[in-house]
Tab-separated table of C-alpha atoms in Angstrom:
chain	number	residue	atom	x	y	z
A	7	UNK	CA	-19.593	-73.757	53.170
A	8	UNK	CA	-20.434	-70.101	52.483
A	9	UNK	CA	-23.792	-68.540	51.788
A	10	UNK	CA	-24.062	-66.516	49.088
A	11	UNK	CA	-25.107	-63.409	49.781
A	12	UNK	CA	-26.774	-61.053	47.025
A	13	UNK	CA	-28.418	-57.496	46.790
A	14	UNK	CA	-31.024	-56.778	44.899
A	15	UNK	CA	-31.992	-53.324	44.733
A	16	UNK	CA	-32.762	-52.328	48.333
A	17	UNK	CA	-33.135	-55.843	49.642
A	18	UNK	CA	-30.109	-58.318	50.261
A	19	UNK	CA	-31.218	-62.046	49.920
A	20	UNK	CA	-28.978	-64.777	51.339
A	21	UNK	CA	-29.905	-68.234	49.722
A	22	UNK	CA	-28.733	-71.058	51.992
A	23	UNK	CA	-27.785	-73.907	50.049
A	24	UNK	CA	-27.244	-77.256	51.775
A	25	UNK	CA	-27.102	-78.148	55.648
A	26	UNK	CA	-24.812	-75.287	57.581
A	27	UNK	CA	-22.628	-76.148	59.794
A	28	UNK	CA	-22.595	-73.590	63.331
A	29	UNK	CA	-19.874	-71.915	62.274
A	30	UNK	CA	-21.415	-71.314	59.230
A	31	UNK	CA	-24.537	-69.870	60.729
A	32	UNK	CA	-22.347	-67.378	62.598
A	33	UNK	CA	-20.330	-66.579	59.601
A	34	UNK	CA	-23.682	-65.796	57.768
A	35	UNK	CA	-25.217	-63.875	60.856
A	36	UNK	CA	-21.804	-61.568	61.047
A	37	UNK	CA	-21.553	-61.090	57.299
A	38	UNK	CA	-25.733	-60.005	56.989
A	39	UNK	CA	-25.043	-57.805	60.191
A	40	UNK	CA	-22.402	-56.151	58.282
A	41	UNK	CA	-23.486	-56.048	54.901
A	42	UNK	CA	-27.236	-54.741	55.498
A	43	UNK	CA	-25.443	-51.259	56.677
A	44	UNK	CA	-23.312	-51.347	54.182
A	45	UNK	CA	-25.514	-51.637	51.243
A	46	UNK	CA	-28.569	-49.667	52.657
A	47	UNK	CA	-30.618	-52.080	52.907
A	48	UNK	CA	-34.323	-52.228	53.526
A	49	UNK	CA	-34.670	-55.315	53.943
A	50	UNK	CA	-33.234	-58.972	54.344
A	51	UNK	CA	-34.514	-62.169	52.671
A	52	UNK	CA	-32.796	-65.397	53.906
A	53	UNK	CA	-34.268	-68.547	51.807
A	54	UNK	CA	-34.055	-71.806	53.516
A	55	UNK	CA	-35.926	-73.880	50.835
A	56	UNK	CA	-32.599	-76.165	50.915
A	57	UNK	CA	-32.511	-77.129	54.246
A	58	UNK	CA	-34.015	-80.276	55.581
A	59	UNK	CA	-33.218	-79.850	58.906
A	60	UNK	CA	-33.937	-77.409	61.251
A	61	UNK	CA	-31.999	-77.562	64.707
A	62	UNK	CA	-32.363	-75.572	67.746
A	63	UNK	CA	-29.142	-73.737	67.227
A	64	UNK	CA	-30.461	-72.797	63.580
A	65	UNK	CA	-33.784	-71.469	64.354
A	66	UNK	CA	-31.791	-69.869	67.543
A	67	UNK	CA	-29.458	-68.370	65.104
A	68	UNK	CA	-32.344	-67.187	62.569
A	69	UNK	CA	-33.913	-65.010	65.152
A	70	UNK	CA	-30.558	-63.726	66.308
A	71	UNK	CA	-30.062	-62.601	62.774
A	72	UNK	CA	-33.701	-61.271	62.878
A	73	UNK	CA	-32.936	-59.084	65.814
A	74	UNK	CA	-29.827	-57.709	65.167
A	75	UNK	CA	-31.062	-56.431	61.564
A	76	UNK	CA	-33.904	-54.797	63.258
A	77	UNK	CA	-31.370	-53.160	65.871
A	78	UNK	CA	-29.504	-52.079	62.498
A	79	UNK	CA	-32.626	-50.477	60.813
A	80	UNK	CA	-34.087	-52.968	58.239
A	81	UNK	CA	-36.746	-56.173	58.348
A	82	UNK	CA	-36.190	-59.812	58.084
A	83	UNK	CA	-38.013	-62.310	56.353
A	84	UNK	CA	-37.212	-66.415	56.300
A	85	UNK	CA	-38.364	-68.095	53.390
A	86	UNK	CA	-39.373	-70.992	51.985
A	87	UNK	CA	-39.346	-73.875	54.860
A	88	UNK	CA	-40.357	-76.983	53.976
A	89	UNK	CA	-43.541	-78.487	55.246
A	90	UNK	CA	-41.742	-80.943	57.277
A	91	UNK	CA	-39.621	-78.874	58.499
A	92	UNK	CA	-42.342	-76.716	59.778
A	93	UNK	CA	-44.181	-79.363	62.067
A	94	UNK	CA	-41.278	-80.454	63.099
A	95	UNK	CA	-39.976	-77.111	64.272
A	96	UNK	CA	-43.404	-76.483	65.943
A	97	UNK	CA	-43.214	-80.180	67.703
A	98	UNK	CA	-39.873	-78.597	69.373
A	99	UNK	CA	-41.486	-75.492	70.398
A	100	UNK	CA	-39.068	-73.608	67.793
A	101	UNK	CA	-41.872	-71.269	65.754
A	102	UNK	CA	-39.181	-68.322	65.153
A	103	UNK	CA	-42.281	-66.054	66.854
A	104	UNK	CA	-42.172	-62.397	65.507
A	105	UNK	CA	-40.204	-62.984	62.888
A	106	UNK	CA	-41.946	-62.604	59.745
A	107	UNK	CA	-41.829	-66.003	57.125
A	108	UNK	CA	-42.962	-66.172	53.873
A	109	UNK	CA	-43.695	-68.655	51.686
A	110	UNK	CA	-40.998	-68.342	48.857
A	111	UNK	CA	-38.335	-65.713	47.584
A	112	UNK	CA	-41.347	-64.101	45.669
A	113	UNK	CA	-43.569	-63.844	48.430
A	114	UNK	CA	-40.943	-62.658	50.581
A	115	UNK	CA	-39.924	-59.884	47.901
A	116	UNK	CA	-43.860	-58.867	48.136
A	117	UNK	CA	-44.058	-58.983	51.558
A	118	UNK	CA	-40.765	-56.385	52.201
A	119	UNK	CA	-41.876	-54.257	49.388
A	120	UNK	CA	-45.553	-54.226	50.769
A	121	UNK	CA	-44.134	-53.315	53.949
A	122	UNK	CA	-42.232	-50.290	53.101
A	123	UNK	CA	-44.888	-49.334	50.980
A	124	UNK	CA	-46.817	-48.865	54.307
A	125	UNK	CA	-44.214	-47.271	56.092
A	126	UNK	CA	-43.493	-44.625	53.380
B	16	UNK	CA	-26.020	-132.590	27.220
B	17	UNK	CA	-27.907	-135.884	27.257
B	18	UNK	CA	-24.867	-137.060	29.596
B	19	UNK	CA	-25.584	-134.756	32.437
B	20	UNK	CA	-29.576	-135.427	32.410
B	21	UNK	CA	-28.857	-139.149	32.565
B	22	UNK	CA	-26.647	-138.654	35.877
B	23	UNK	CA	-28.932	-136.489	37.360
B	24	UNK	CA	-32.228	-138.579	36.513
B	25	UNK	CA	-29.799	-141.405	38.343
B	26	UNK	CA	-29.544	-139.409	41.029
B	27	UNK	CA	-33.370	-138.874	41.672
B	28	UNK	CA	-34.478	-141.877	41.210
B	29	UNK	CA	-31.846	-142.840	44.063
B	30	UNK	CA	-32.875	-140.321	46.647
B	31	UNK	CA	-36.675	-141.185	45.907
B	32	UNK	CA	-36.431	-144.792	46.372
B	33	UNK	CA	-34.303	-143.979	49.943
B	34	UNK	CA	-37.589	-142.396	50.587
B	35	UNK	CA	-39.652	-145.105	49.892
B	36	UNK	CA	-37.169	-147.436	51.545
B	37	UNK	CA	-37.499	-145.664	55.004
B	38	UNK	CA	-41.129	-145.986	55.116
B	39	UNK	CA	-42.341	-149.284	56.719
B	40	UNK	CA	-43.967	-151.558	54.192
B	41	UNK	CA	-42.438	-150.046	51.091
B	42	UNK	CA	-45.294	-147.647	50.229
B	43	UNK	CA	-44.977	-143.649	49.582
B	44	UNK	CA	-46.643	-141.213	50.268
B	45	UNK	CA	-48.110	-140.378	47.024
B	46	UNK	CA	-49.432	-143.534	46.713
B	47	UNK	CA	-50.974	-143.010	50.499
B	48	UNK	CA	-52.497	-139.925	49.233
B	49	UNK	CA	-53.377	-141.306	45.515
B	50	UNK	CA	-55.637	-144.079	47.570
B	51	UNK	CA	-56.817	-141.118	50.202
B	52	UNK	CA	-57.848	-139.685	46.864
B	53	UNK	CA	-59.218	-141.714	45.214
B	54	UNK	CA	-61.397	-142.813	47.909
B	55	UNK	CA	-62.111	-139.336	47.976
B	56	UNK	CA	-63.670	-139.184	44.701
B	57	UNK	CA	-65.628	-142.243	44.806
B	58	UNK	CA	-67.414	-141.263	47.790
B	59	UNK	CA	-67.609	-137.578	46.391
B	60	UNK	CA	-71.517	-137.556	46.654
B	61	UNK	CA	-72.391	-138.827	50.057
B	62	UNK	CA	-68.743	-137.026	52.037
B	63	UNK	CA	-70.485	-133.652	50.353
B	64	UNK	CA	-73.420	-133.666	51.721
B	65	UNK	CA	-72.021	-135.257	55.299
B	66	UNK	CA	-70.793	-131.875	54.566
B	67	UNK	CA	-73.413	-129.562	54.091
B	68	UNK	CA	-75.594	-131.446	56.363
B	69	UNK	CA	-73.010	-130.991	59.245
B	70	UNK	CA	-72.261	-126.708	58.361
B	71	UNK	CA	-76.123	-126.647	58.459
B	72	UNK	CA	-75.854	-127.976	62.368
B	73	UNK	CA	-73.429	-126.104	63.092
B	74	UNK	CA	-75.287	-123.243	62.026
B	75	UNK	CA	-72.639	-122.003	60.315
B	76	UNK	CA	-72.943	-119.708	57.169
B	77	UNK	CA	-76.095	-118.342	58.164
B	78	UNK	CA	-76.079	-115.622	55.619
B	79	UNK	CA	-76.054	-117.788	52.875
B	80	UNK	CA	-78.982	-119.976	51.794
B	81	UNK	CA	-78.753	-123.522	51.488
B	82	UNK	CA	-78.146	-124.452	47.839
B	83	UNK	CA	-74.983	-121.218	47.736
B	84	UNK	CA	-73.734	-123.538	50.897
B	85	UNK	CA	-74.216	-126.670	48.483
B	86	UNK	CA	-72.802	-124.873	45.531
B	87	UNK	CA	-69.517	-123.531	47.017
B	88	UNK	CA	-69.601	-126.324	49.356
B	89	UNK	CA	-68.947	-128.953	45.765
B	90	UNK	CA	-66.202	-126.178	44.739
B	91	UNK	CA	-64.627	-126.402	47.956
B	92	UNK	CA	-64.165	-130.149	48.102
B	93	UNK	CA	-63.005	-130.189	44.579
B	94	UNK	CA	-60.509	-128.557	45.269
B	95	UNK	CA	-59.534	-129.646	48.396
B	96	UNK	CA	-59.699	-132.979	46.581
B	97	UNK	CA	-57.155	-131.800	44.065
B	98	UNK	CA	-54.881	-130.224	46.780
B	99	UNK	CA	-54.444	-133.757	48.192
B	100	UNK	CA	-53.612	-135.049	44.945
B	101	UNK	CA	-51.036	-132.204	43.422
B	102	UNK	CA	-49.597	-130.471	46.473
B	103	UNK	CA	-49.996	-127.235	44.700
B	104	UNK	CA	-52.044	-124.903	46.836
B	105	UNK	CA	-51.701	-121.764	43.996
B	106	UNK	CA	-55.578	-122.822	42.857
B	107	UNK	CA	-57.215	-123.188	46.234
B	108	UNK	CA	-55.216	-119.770	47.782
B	109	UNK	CA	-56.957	-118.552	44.185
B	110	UNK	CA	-60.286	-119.754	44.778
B	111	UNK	CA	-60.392	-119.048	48.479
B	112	UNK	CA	-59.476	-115.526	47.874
B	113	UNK	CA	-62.636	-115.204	44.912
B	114	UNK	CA	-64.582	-117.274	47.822
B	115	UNK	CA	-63.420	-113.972	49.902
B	116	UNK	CA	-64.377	-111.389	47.966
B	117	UNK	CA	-67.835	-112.959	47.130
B	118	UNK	CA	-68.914	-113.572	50.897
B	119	UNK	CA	-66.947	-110.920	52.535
B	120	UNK	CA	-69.876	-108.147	51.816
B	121	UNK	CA	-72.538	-110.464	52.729
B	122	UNK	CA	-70.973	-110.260	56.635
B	123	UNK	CA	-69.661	-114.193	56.610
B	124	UNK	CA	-67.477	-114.413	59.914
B	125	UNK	CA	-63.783	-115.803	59.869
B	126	UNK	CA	-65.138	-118.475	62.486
B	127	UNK	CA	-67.488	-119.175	59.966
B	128	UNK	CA	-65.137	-119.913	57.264
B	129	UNK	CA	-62.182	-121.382	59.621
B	130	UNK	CA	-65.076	-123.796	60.966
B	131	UNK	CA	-66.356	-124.984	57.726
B	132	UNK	CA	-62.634	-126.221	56.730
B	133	UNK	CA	-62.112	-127.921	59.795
B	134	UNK	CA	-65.518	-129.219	59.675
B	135	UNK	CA	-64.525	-131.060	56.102
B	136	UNK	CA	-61.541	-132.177	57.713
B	137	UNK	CA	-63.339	-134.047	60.351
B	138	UNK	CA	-65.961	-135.634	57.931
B	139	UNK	CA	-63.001	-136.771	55.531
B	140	UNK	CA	-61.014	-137.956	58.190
B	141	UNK	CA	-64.205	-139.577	60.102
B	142	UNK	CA	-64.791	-141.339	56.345
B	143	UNK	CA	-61.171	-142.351	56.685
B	144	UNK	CA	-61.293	-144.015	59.770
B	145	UNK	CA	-64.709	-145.964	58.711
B	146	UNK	CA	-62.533	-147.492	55.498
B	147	UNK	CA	-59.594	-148.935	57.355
B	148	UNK	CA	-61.295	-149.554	60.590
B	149	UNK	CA	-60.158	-153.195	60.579
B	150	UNK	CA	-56.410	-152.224	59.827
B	151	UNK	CA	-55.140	-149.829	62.226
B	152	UNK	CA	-51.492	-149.754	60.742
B	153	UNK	CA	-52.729	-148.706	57.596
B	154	UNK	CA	-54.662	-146.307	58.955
B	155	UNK	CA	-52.128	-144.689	61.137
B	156	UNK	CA	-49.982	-144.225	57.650
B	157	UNK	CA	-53.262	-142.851	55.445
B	158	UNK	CA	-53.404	-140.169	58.716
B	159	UNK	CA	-50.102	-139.286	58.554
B	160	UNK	CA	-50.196	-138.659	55.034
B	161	UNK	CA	-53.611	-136.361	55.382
B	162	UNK	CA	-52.977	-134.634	58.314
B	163	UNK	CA	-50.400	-132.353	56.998
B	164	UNK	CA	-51.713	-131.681	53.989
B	165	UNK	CA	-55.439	-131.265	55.301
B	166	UNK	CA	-53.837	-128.972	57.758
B	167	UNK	CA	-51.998	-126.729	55.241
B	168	UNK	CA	-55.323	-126.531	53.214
B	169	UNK	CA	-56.881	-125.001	56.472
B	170	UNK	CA	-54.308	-122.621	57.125
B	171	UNK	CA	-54.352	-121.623	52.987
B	172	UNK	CA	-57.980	-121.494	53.146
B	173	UNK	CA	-58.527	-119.215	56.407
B	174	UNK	CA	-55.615	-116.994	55.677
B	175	UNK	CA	-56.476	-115.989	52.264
B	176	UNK	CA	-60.321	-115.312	54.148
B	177	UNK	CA	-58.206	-112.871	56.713
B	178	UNK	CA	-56.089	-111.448	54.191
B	179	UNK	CA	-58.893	-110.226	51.924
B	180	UNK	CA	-60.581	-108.928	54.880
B	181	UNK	CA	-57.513	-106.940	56.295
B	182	UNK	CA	-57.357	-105.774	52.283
B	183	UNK	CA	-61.071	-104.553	52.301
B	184	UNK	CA	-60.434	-102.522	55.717
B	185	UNK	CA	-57.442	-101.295	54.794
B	186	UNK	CA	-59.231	-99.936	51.289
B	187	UNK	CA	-61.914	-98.397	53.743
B	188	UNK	CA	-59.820	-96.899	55.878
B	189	UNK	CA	-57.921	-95.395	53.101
B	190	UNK	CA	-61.286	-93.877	51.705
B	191	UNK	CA	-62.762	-92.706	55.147
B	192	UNK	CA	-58.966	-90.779	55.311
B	193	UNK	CA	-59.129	-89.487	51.774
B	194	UNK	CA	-63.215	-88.484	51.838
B	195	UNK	CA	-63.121	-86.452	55.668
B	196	UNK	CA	-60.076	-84.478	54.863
B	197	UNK	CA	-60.435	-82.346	51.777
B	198	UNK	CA	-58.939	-78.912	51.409
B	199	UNK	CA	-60.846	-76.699	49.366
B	200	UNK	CA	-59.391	-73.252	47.042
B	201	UNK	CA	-62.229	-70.871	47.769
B	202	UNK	CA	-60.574	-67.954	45.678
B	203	UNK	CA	-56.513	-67.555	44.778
B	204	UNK	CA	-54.479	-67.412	47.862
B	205	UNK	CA	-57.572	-68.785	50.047
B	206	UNK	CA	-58.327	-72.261	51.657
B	207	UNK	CA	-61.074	-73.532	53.467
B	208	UNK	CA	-60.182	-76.653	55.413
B	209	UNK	CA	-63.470	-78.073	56.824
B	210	UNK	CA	-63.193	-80.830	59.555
B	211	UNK	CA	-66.299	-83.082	60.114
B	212	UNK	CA	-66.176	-85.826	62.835
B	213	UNK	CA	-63.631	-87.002	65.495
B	214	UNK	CA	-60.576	-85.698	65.470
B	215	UNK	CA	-58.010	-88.591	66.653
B	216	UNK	CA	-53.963	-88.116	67.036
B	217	UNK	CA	-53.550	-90.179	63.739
B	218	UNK	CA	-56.453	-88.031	61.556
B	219	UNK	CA	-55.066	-84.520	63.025
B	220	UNK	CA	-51.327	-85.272	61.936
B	221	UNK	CA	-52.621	-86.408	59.076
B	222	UNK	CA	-54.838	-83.520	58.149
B	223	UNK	CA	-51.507	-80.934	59.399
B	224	UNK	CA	-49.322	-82.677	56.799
B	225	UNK	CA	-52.566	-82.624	54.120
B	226	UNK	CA	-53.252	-78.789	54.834
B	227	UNK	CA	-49.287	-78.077	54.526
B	228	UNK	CA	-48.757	-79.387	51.454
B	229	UNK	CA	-51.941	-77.822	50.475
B	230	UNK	CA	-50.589	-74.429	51.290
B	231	UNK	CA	-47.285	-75.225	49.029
B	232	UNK	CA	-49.162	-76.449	46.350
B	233	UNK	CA	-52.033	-73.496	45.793
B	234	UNK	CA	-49.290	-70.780	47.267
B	235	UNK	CA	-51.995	-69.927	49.865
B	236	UNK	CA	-51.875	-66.811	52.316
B	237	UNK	CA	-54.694	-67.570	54.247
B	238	UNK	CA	-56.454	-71.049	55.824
B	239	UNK	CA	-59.524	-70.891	56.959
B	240	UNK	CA	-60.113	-73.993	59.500
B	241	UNK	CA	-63.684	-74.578	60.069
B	242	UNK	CA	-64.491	-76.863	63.009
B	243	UNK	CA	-68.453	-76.666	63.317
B	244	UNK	CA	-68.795	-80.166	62.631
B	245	UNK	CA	-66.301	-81.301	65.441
B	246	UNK	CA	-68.036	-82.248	68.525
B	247	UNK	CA	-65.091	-82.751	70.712
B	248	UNK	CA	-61.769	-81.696	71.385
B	249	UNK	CA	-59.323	-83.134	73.799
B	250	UNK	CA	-55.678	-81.414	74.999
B	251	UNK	CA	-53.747	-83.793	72.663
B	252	UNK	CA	-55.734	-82.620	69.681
B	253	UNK	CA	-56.115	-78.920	70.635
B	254	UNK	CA	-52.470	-78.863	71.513
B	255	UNK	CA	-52.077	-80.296	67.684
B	256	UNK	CA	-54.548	-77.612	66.660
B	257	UNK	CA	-52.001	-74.507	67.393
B	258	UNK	CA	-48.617	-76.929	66.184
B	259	UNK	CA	-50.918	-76.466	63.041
B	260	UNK	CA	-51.294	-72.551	63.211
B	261	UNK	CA	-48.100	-72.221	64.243
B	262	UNK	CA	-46.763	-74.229	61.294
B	263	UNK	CA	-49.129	-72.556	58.874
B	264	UNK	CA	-47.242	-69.444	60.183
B	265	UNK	CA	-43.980	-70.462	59.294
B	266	UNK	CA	-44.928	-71.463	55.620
B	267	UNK	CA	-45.902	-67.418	55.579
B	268	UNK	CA	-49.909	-68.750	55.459
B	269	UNK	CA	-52.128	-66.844	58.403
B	270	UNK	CA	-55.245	-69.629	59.731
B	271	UNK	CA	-58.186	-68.283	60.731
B	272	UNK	CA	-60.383	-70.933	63.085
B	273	UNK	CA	-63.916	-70.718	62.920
B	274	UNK	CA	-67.255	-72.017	64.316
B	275	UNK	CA	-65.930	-73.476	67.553
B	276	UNK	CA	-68.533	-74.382	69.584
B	277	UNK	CA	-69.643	-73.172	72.665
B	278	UNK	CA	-68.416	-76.786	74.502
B	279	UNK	CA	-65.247	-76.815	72.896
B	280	UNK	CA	-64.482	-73.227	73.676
B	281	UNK	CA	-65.870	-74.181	77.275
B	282	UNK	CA	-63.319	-77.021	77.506
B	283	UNK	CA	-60.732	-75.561	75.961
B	284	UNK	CA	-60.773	-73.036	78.169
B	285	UNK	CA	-61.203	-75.607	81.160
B	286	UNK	CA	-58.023	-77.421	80.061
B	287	UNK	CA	-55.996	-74.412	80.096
B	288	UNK	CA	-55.105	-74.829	76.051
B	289	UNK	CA	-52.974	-71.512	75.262
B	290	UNK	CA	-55.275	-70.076	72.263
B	291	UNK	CA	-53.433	-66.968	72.252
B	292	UNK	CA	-51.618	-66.976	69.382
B	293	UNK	CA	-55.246	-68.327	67.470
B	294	UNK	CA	-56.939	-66.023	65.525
B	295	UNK	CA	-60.489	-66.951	65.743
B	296	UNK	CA	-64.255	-65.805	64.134
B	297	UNK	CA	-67.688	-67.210	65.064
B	298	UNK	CA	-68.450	-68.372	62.357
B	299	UNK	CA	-67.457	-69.904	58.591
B	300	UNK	CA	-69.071	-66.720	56.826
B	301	UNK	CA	-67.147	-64.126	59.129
B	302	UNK	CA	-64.134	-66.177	58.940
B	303	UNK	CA	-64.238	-66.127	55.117
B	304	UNK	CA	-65.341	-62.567	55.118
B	305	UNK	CA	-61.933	-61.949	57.562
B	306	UNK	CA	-60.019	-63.533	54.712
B	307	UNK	CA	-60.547	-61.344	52.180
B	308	UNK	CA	-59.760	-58.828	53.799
B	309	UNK	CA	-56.660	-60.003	54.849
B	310	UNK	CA	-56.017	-60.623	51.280
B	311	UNK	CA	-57.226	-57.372	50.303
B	312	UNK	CA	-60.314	-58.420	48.501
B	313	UNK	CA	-63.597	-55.834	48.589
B	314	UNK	CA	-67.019	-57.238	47.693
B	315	UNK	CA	-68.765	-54.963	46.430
B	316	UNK	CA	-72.713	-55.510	45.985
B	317	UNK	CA	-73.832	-54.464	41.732
């Protein structure tokens, strides 16, 4: 299943819909790579309010993704995970550490346009 | 169909009177226990207060005084009296459930109430053995027919006392969980989580899950956790402490901890618990103070 990925104005936002598959987690990190050079993008927002489960490949993946957009020039923000999902990711020692999380899209749209506020 | 209720009243009366053929001398059990009841009733007075008289020796009951004893003592047989007679425990599980609740607050035991059934059941079957002393078939057949019923009257009796007891705690418990574990909204985007008492395993997962919601729920972007009234922390529950922060963090909510004491911070440190990643201030007021600035608040004095 693909993850839609959308721009709005300088940020792209990638929603994740249902449980991904791995290859599907690569597909999205290649395409968001790609596309965040592409577009001239400040910023990335990838929403995870769908998924239920967090593995260790998918929070692995997440700060792959996180890195590489940094290495292309831009800032990533994850979205929107579930309670749950939070204590259990901490109970498996996955806490995605320096990468910046937010509580919904909205927050994460503040957050990126706080940021380059700052920066400019 | 009259047809079908004729056949079937046919077929009743023949399985009942197999019954009654397979026990010696031709007599049921109903009548058995119509006779154990009746004797019952005639000797309602004097069995009573065999009763009573016996609880008293036993010392039983102790927080109630003697004419409450008498009282439910008269409601008890009554019933237990009508349990031999119908079969149908639904009154007595009612009763000894109202019994329950009544005596439950006052600090009655489930000794207590377990030893005043069997106690009745000894005086009734004591009373028995008196009547038919000079025919011991008969009252081998009268025993059979009370034993098992006296015996499911205990067992109703002492685990509708247990069952309203287990429902009290569990109502307590419930409260104790609800009342220690608030989360407050101090101002929008701030909450102040204060933890008073021990902290156990259960009562720290419970207050991570409580605090998480929280932070969905009021779209928070700052916790203060305020752990001045804790007295003690061991690793399991600092451990659970950081899972917390850390799990705050991912729900884009920064905690600030505050007031840990000088013995917990002595212990901590002792323990080797990895507070590195915890942002911490002395005290509730600086931690507060901290907050609002994170969230870009200025007081300003007018």
């Amino acid at each position: 299943m693909q993850v839609p990925i959308l721009k709005q104005g300088d940020v792209l936002i990638a929603t994740i819909q249902a449980a991904l598959s791995d290859a599907d987690l690569l597909e999205l990190r290649s395409a968001l790579v790609q596309q965040v050079v592409r577009f001239r993008s400040a910023g990335v927002i990838v929403d995870v309010t769908a998924m239920d489960v967090m593995d260790s490949f998918a929070s692995r993946t997440l700060l792959e993704i996180s890195h590489m957009i940094r290495l292309r020039g831009a800032d990533t923000v994850i979205v929107g995970i579930q309670p749950e999902v939070a204590f259990a990711m901490v109970q498996l020692g996955l806490t995605l550490e320096d990468i910046p999380t937010a509580l919904d899209l909205e927050e994460g749209l503040a957050y990126l346009q706080h940021r380059s506020r700052t920066i400019n | 169909m009259p047809g079908r209720e004729r056949t079937m009243s046919k077929e009743a009366l023949l399985h009942r009177s197999r019954i009654v053929a397979e026990l010696p001398r031709g007599e049921s059990q109903s009548e058995l226990l119509r006779e154990l009841v009746g004797h019952l009733r005639q000797n309602r007075t004097l069995l009573r207060e065999e009763w009573v008289r016996r609880i008293g020796e036993a010392h039983l009951l102790g927080a109630m005084s003697q004419e409450e004893i008498f009282q439910e003592a008269t409601s008890v047989y009554d019933s237990y009296v009508a349990v031999l007679e119908t079969g149908n425990v639904d009154d007595l599980t009612a009763y000894a459930r109202n019994l329950s609740e009544r005596i439950i607050p006052r600090g009655v035991e489930t000794n207590e109430v377990v030893g005043i059934v069997l106690l009745l059941r000894d005086v009734l079957a004591r009373s028995l053995f008196a009547k038919y002393q000079s025919d011991f078939e008969k009252l081998n057949r009268v025993l059979d027919a009370y034993e098992p019923a006296a015996n499911r009257i205990a067992n109703t009796v002492a685990v509708g006392f247990v069952q309203e007891r287990e429902r009290v705690i569990r109502q307590q418990q419930e409260a104790i969980r609800e009342l220690s574990t608030p989360v407050l909204q101090v101002r929008e985007r701030l909450l102040i989580l204060p933890i008073i008492g021990v902290i156990d395993p259960q009562r720290a997962r419970q207050l991570t899950e409580q605090l998480l919601r929280a932070i969905r729920t009021n779209r928070a972007k700052v916790v203060v956790i305020d752990i001045t009234g804790v007295a003690a922390m061991d690793v399991t529950v600092a451990n659970h402490l950081v899972q917390t922060v850390e799990a705050s963090r991912l729900l884009g909510a920064t905690v600030i901890v505050t007031g840990l004491s000088p013995e917990i911070a002595q212990t901590l440190v002792t323990i080797g618990v990895d507070l590195g990643k915890m942002n911490t201030v002395g005290d509730l007021q600086g931690g507060i103070e901290q907050a609002e600035r994170l969230l870009g608040y200025k007081v300003v004095l007018s």
